[in-house]
Short mmCIF file of C-alpha atoms in Angstrom, two decimals:
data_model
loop_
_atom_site.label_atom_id
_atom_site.label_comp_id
_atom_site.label_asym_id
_atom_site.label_seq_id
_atom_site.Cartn_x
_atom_site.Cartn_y
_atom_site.Cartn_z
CA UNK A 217 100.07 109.59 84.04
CA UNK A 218 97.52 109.57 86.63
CA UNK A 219 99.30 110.81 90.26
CA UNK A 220 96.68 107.71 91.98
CA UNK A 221 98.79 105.07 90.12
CA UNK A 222 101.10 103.21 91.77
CA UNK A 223 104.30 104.45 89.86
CA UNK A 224 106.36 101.85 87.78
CA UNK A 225 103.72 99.36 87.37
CA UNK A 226 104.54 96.96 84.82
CA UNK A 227 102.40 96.69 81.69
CA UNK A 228 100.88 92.90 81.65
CA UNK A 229 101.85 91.41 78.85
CA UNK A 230 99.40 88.33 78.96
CA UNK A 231 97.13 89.08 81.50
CA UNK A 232 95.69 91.76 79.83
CA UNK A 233 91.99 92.47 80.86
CA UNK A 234 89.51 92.54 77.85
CA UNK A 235 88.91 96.20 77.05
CA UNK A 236 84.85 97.09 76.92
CA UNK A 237 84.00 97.71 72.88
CA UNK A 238 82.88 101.77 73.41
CA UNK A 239 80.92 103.65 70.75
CA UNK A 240 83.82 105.13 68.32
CA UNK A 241 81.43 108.75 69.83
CA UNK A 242 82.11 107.65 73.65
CA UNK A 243 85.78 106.96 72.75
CA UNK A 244 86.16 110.47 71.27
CA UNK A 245 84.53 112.06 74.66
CA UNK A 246 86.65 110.43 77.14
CA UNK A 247 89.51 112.56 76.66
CA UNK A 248 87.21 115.57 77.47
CA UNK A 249 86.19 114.24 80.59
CA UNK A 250 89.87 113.22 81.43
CA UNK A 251 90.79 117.06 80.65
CA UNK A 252 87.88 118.05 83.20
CA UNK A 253 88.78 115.83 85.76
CA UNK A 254 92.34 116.79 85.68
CA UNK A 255 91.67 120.67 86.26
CA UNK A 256 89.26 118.78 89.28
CA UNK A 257 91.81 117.15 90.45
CA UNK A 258 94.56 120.18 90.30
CA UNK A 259 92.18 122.03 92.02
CA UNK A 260 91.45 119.44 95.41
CA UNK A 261 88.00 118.08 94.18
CA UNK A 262 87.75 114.84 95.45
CA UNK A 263 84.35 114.21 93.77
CA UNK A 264 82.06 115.75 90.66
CA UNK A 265 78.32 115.88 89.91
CA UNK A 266 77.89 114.38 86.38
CA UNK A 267 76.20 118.02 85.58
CA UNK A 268 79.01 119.31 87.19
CA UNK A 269 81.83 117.33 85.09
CA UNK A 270 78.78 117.33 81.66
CA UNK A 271 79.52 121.25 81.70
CA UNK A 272 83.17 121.12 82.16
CA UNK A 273 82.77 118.52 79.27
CA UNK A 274 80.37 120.45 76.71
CA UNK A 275 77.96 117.24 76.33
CA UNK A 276 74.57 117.05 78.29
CA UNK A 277 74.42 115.23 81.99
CA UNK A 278 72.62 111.94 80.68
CA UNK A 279 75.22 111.58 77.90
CA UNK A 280 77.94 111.56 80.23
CA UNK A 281 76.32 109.26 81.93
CA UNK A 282 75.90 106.56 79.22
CA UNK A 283 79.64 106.73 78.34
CA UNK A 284 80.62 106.30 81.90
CA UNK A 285 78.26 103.90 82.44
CA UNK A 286 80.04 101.72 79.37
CA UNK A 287 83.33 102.05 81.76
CA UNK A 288 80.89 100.21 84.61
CA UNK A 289 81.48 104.12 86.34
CA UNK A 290 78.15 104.89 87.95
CA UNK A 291 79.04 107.47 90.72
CA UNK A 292 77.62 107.44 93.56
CA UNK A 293 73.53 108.74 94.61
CA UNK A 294 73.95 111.88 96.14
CA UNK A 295 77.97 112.04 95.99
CA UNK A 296 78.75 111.85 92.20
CA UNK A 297 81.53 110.50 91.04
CA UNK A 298 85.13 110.00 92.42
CA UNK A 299 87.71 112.18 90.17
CA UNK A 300 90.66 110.26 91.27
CA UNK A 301 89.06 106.68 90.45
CA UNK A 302 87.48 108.27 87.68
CA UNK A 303 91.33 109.50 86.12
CA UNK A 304 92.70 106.14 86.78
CA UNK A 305 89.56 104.50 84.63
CA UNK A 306 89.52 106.88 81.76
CA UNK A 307 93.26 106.34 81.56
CA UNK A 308 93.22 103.07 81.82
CA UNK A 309 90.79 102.48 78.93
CA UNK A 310 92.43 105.15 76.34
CA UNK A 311 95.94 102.88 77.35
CA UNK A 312 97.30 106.62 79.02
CA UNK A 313 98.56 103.99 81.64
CA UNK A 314 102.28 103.98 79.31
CA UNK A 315 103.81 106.38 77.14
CA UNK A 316 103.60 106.11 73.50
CA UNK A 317 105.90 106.76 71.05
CA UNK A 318 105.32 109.29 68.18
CA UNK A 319 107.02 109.34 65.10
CA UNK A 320 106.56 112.43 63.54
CA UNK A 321 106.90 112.53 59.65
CA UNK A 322 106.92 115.50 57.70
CA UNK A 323 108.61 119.03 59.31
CA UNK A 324 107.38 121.72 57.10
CA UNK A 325 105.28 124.30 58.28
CA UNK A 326 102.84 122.17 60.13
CA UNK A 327 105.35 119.33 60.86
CA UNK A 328 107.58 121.41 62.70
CA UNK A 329 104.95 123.37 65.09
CA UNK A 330 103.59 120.01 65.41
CA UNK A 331 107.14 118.89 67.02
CA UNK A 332 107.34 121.61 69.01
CA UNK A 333 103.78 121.38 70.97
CA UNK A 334 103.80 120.61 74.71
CA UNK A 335 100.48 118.96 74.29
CA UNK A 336 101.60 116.21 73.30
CA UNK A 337 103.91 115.24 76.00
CA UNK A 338 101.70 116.44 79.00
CA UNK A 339 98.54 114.27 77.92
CA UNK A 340 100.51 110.79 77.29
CA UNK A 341 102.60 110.87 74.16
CA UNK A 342 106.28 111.14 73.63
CA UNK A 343 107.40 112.26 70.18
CA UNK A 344 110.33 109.93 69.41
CA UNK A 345 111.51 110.44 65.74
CA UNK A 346 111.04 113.28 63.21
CA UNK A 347 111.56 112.28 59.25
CA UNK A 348 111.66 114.18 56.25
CA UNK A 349 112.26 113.25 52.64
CA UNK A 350 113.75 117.01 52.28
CA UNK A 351 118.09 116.63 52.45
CA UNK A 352 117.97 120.58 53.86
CA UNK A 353 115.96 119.12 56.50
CA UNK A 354 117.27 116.26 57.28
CA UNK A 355 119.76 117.12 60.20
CA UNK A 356 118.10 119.92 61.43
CA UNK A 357 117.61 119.55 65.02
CA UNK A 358 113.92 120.57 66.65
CA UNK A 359 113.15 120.55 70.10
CA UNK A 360 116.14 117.86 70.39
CA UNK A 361 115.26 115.51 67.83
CA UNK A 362 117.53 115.88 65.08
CA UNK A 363 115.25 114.81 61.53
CA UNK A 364 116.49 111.68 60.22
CA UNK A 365 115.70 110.62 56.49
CA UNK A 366 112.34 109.10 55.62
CA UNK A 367 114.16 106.06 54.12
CA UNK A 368 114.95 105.51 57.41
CA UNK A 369 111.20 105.82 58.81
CA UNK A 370 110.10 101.96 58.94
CA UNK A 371 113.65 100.62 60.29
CA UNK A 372 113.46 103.59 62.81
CA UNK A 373 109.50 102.76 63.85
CA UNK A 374 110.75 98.95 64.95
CA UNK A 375 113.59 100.09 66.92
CA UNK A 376 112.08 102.64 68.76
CA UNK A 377 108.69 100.76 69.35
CA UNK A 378 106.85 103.51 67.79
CA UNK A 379 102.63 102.88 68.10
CA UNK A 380 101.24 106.19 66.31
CA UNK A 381 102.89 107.74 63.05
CA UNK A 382 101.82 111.43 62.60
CA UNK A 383 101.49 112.56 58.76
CA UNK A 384 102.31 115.93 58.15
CA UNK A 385 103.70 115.74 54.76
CA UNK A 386 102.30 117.32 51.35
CA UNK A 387 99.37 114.85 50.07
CA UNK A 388 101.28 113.11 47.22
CA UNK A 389 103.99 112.14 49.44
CA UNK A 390 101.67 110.41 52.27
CA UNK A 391 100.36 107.04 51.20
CA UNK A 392 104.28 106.08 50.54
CA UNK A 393 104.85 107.43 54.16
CA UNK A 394 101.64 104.71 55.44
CA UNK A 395 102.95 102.14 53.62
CA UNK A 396 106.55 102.29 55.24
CA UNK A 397 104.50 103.21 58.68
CA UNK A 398 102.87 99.91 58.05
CA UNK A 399 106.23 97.99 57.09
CA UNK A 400 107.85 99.13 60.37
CA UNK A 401 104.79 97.97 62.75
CA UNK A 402 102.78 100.92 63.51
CA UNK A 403 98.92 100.39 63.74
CA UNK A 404 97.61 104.03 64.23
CA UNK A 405 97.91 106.97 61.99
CA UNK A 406 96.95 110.50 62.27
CA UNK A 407 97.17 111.85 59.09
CA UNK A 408 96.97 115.78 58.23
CA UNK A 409 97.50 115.10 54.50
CA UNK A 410 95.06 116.16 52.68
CA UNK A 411 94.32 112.80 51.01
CA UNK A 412 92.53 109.87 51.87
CA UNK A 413 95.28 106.68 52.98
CA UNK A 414 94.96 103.17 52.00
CA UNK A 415 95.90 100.78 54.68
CA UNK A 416 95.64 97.10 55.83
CA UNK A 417 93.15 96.26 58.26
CA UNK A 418 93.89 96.24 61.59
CA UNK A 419 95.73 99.56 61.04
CA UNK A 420 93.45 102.70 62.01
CA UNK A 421 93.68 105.99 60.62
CA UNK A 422 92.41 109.20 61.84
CA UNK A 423 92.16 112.29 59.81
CA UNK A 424 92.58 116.09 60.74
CA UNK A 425 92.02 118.28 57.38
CA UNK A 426 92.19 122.01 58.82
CA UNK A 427 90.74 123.49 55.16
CA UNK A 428 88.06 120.87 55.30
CA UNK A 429 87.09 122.44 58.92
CA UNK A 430 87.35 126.22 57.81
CA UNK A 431 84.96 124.05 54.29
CA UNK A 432 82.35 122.21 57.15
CA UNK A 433 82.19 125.95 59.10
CA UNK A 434 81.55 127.86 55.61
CA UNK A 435 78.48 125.66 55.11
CA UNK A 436 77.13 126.82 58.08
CA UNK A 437 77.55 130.52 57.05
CA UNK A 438 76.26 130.41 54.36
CA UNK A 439 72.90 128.61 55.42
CA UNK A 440 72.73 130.93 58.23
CA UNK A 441 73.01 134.05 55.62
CA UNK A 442 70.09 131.97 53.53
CA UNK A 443 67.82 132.28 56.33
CA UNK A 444 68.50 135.62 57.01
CA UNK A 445 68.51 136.77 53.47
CA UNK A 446 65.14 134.76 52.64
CA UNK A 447 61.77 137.02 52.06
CA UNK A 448 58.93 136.12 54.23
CA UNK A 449 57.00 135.08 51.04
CA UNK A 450 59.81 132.40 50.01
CA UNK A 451 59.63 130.68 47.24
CA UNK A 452 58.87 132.60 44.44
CA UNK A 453 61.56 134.44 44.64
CA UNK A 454 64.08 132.09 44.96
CA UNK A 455 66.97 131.86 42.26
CA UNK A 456 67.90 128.58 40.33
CA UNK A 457 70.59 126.80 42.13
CA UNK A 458 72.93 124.59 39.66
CA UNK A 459 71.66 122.04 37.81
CA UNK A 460 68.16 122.47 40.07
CA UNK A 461 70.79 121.97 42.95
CA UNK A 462 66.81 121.94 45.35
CA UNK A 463 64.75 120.14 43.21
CA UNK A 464 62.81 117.42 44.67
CA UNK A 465 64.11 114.75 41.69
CA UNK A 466 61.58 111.55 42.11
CA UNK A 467 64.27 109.32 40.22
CA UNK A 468 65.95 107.40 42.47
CA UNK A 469 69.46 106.88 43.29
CA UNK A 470 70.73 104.88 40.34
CA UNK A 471 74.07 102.81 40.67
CA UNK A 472 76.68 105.18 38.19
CA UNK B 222 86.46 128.93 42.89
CA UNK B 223 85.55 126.82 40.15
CA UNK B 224 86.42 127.68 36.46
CA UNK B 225 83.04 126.72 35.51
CA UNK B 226 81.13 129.33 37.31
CA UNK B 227 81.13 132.88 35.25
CA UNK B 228 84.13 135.10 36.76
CA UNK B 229 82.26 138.30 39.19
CA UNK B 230 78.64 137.00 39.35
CA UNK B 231 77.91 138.92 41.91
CA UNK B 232 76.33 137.53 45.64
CA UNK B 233 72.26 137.98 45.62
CA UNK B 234 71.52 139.57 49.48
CA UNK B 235 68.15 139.12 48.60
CA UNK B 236 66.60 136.02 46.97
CA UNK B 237 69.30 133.46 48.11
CA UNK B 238 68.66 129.96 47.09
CA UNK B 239 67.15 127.88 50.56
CA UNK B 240 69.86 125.58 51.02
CA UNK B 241 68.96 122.06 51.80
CA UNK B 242 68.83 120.96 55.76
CA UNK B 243 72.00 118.26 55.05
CA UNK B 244 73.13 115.89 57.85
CA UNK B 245 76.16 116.82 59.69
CA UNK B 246 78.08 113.63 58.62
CA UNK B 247 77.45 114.80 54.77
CA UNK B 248 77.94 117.82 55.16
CA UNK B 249 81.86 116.45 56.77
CA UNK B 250 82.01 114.85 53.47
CA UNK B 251 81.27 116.89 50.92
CA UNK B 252 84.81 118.79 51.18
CA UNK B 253 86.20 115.09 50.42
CA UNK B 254 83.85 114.50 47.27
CA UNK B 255 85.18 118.03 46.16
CA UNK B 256 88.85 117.59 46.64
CA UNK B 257 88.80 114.45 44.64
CA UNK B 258 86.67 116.38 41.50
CA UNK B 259 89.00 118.79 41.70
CA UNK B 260 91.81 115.94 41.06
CA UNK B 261 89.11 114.57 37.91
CA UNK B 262 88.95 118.38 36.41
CA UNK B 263 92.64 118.70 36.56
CA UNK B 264 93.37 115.29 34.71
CA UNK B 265 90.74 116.28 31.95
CA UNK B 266 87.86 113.98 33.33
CA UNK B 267 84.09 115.24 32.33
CA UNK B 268 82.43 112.18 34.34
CA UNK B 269 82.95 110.03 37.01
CA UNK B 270 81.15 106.95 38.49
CA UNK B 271 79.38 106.50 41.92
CA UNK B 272 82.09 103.94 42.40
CA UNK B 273 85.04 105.79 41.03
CA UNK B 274 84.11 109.22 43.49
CA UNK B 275 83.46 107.18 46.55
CA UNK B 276 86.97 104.96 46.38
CA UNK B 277 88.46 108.32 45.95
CA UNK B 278 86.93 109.99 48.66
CA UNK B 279 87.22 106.79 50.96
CA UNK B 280 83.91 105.91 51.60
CA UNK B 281 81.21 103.29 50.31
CA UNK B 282 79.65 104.11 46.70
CA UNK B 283 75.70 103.49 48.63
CA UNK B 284 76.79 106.24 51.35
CA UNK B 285 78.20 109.02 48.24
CA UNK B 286 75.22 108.52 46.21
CA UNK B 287 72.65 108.62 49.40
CA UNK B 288 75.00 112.23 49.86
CA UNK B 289 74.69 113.42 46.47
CA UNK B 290 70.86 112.56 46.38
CA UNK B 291 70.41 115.22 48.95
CA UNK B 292 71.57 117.98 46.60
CA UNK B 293 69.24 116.60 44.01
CA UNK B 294 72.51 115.45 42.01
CA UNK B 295 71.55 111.60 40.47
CA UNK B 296 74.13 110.79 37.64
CA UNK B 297 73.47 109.70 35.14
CA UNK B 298 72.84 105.67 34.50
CA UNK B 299 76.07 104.51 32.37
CA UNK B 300 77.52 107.48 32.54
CA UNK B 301 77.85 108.87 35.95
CA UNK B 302 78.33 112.41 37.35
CA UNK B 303 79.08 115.73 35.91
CA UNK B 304 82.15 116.65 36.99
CA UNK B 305 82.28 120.49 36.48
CA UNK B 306 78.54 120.68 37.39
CA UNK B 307 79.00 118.61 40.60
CA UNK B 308 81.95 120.42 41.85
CA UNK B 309 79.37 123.70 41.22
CA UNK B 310 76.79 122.10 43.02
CA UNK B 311 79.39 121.39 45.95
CA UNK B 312 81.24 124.49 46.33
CA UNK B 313 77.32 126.06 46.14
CA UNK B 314 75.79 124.40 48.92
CA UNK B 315 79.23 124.80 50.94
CA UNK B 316 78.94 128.17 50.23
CA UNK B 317 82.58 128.55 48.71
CA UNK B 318 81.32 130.37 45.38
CA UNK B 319 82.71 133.76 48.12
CA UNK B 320 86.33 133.61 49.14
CA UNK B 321 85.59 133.81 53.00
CA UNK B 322 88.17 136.08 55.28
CA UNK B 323 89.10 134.37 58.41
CA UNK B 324 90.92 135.93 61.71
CA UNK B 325 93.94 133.58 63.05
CA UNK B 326 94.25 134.29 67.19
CA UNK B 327 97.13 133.14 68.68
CA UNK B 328 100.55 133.26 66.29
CA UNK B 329 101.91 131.14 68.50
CA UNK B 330 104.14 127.88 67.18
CA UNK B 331 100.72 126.62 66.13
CA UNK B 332 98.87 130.02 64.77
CA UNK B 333 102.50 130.55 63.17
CA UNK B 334 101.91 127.60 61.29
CA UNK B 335 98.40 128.23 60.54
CA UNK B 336 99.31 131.18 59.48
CA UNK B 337 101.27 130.27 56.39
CA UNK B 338 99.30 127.26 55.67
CA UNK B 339 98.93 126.94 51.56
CA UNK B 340 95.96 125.11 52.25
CA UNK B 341 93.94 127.26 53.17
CA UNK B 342 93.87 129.77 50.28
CA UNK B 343 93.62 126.87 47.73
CA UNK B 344 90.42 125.61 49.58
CA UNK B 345 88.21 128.99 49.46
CA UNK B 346 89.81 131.14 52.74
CA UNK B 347 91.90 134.59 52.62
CA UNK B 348 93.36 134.93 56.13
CA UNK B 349 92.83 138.32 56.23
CA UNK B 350 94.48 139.05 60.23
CA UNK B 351 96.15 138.31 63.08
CA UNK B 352 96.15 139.10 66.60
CA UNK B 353 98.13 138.12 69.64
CA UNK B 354 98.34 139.12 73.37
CA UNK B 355 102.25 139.00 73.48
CA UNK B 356 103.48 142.32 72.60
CA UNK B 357 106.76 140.63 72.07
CA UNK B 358 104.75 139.46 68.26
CA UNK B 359 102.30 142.43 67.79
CA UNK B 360 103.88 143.96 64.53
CA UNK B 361 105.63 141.05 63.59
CA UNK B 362 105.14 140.14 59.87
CA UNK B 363 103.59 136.52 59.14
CA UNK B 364 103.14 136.05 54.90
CA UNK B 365 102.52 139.72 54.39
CA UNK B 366 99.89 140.51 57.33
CA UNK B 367 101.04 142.20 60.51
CA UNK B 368 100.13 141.15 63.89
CA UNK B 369 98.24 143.42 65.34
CA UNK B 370 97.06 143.62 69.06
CA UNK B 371 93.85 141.14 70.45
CA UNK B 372 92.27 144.43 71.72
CA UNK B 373 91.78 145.19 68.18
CA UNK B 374 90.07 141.72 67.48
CA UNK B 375 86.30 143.01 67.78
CA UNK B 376 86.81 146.45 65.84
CA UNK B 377 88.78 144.54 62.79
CA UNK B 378 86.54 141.74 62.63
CA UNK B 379 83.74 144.47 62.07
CA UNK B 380 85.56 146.53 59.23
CA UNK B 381 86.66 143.25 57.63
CA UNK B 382 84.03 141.21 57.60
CA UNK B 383 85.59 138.39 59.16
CA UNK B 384 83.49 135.16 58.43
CA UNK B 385 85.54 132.64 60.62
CA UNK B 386 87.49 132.99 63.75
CA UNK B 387 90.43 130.42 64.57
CA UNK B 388 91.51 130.07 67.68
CA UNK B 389 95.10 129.09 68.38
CA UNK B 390 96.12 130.39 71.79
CA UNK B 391 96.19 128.82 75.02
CA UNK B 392 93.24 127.23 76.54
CA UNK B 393 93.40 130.13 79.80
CA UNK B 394 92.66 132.79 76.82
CA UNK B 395 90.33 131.28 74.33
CA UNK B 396 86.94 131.71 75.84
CA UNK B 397 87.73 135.83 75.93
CA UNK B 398 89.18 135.30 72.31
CA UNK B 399 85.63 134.06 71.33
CA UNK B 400 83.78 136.63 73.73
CA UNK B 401 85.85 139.54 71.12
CA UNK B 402 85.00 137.43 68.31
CA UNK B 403 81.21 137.13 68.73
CA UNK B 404 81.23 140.96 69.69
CA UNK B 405 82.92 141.26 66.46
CA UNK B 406 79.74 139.59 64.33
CA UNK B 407 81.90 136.13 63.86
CA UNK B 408 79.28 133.32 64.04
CA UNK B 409 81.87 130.36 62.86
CA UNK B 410 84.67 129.38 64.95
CA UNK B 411 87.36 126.92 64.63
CA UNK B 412 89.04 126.54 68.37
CA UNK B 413 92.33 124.28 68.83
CA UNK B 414 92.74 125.23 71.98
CA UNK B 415 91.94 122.25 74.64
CA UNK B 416 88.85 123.46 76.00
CA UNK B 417 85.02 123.77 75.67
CA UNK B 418 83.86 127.26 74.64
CA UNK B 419 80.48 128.66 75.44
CA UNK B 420 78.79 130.68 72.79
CA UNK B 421 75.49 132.72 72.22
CA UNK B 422 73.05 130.26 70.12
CA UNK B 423 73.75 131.02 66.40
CA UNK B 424 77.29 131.02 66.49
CA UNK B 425 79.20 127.54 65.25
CA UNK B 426 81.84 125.86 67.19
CA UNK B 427 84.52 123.47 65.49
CA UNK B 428 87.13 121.80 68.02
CA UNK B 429 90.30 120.65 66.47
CA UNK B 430 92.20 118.90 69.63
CA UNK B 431 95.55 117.15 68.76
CA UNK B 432 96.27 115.79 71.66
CA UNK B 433 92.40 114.18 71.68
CA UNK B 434 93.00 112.82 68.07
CA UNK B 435 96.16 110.56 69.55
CA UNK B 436 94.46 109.66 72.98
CA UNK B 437 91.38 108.03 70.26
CA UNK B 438 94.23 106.15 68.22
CA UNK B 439 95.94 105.61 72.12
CA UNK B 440 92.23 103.90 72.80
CA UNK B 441 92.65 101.51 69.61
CA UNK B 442 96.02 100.56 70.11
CA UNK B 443 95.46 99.53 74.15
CA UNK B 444 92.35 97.56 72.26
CA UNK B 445 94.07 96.19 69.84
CA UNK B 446 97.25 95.19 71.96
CA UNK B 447 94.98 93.54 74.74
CA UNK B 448 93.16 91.30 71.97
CA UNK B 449 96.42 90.35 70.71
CA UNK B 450 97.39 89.45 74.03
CA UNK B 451 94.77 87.53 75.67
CA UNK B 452 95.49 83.78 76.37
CA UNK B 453 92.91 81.10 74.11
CA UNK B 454 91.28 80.35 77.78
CA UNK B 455 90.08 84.14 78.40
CA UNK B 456 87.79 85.06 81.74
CA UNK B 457 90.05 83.30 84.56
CA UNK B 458 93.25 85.19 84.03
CA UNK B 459 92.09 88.40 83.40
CA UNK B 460 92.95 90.88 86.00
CA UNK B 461 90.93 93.18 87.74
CA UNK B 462 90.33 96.90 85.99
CA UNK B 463 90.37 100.03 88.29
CA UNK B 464 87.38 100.15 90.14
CA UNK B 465 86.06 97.17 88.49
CA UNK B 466 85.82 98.45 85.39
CA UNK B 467 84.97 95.90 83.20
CA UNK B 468 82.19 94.74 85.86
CA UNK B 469 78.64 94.42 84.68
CA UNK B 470 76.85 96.54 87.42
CA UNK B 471 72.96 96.18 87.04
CA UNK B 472 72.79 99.20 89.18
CA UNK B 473 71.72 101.67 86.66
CA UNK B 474 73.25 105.23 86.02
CA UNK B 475 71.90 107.56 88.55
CA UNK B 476 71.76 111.26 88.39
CA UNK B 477 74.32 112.13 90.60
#
């Protein structure tokens, strides 16, 4: 991934070094600072100001700091930090170090702009298989890949080695798509079904819900046309919300 | 939205309810809590239990009914919640009682996808336009809507009251997208494009980043996969991290 690796190194398979345990929120930065450092990098910066790279990032300058201090990445007084050491780090600790395989299940509307973005493949990830449970589907070639059958999908995953399954299927098809995830080896998940998945432990899921987004982004539009809307006086002219929605209720929280 | 709310109650511009000051994690949750009421209503279920909602909604009963407390919404001891008046209560505070139009930028292989995306209109959203640079898809036809030219972005958004901007372009083009949208009176934006956008105070950001969601589950596998693979001994075989990564440096973060 990183141009400062030596290319072709061999992944350890027993000398692995112990990974630091990061704050889930740290983990979820790092790619934004890899993203920054990158464009750095493309650009012949040799070193970055943690303001600098915080910016580039969207987080404040003593955030930064903290996460890159969990990666024992201090910069340097004066200097800052150095972007290619700093890649090679970040990489190492999201494992960007190998390819991983993708296997892709679901090509409807979603599934099938899903195969077809370059995103994927220039940050680290290699989509390997496409499944569908649709028969008009199944053959159909995309971006190279022709779809195979989802009864196919956990024989397929050991084969091919494949680390994350992507969900992109309707929500009453995806916990049977998990389970046979699961049955052919794969530990991570990203699932854009609009359902919540049941899985062993060990096995993590992330979820992207695009309506639940547009859902968290209409909250905040409507309490920003509240406070616009509200009378200086306030209260006494407020209207009833349901069921005394605002009503300071002393009882507590009772187990239902 | 919901069938228990009377049809064409009309919005109040003037005394609007104050809506509670929720935490950002409930408010993430409260789409969840609704989806699976939804599911209840549908199968002909007037209550629910604590227990029942939060299984369904994947998280711990303590955490829903610490959520629910904040809209004043108890249950009921042996009983539970109202379902009709809980999904009221919901879609209230999350302000989906108004069908909210939303601009799509960027009909790309992404946007396209967007675009006809069922779930949107189910969950509260009318995507009411869409714009692209490439004048090979200006006046192309997407699910009835034309695409019209991004130099129209600010004027539409104006005459159509667009509530929420998605951004689906490239990364080069998406700050100017959300310069035309803020001109245009958007204050809610949902960006997929891979970079951080700056916006005037007042105006709310959502990042959806695809490529960030795998490098997380990239972070758990390398985490998982090095636990797996460490020998019973440990500390004497491990070998060194980039830039001694794993290194406990009592230097402490500097500004740099």
């Amino acid at each position: 991934m990183s141009p400062h690796r030596p290319p072709g190194e061999p992944e350890r398979p027993v000398a692995v070094p112990a990974l630091p345990d990061l704050p889930e929120a740290t983990v979820a930065r790092l790619p934004e600072y890899l993203r920054a450092l990158h464009n750095l990098a493309e650009n012949g910066h040799e070193t970055v100001s943690s303001e600098w790279l915080a910016t580039a990032a969207g987080v404040n300058s003593a955030k930064l700091r903290k996460d890159l201090s969990h990666l024992g990445s201090y910069g340097t007084r004066g200097v800052g930090y150095d972007v290619a050491l700093l890649i090679d780090q970040i990489e190492y600790v999201l494992g960007l170090t190998q390819r991983r395989s993708v296997a892709l299940v679901g090509v409807g509307n979603l599934g099938h702009a899903l195969a077809g973005y370059d995103g994927f493949a220039t940050r680290g990830f290699r989509i390997a298989a496409l499944f569908d449970a649709d028969p008009v589907r199944v053959g159909e070639e995309i971006n190279g890949l022709v779809v195979r059958h989802v009864d196919e999908l956990s024989r397929v995953a050991i084969e091919e080695s494949i680390a994350i399954g992507v969900i992109a299927t309707p929500a009453a098809a995806a916990q049977r798509v998990a389970d046979r995830l699961v049955a052919g080896g794969v530990t991570s998940i990203l699932n854009f079904a609009p359902c919540v998945l049941t899985v062993p432990d060990g096995v993590d899921v992330r979820k992207v819900d695009l309506a639940v987004e547009l859902q968290i982004l209409s909250f905040h539009e409507h309490r920003k046309a509240s406070l616009t809307a509200l009378p200086a006086a306030g209260a006494a002219t407020l209207t009833p919300l349901p069921g005394d929605l605002a009503a300071t209720d002393p009882q507590e929280a009772i187990g239902t």
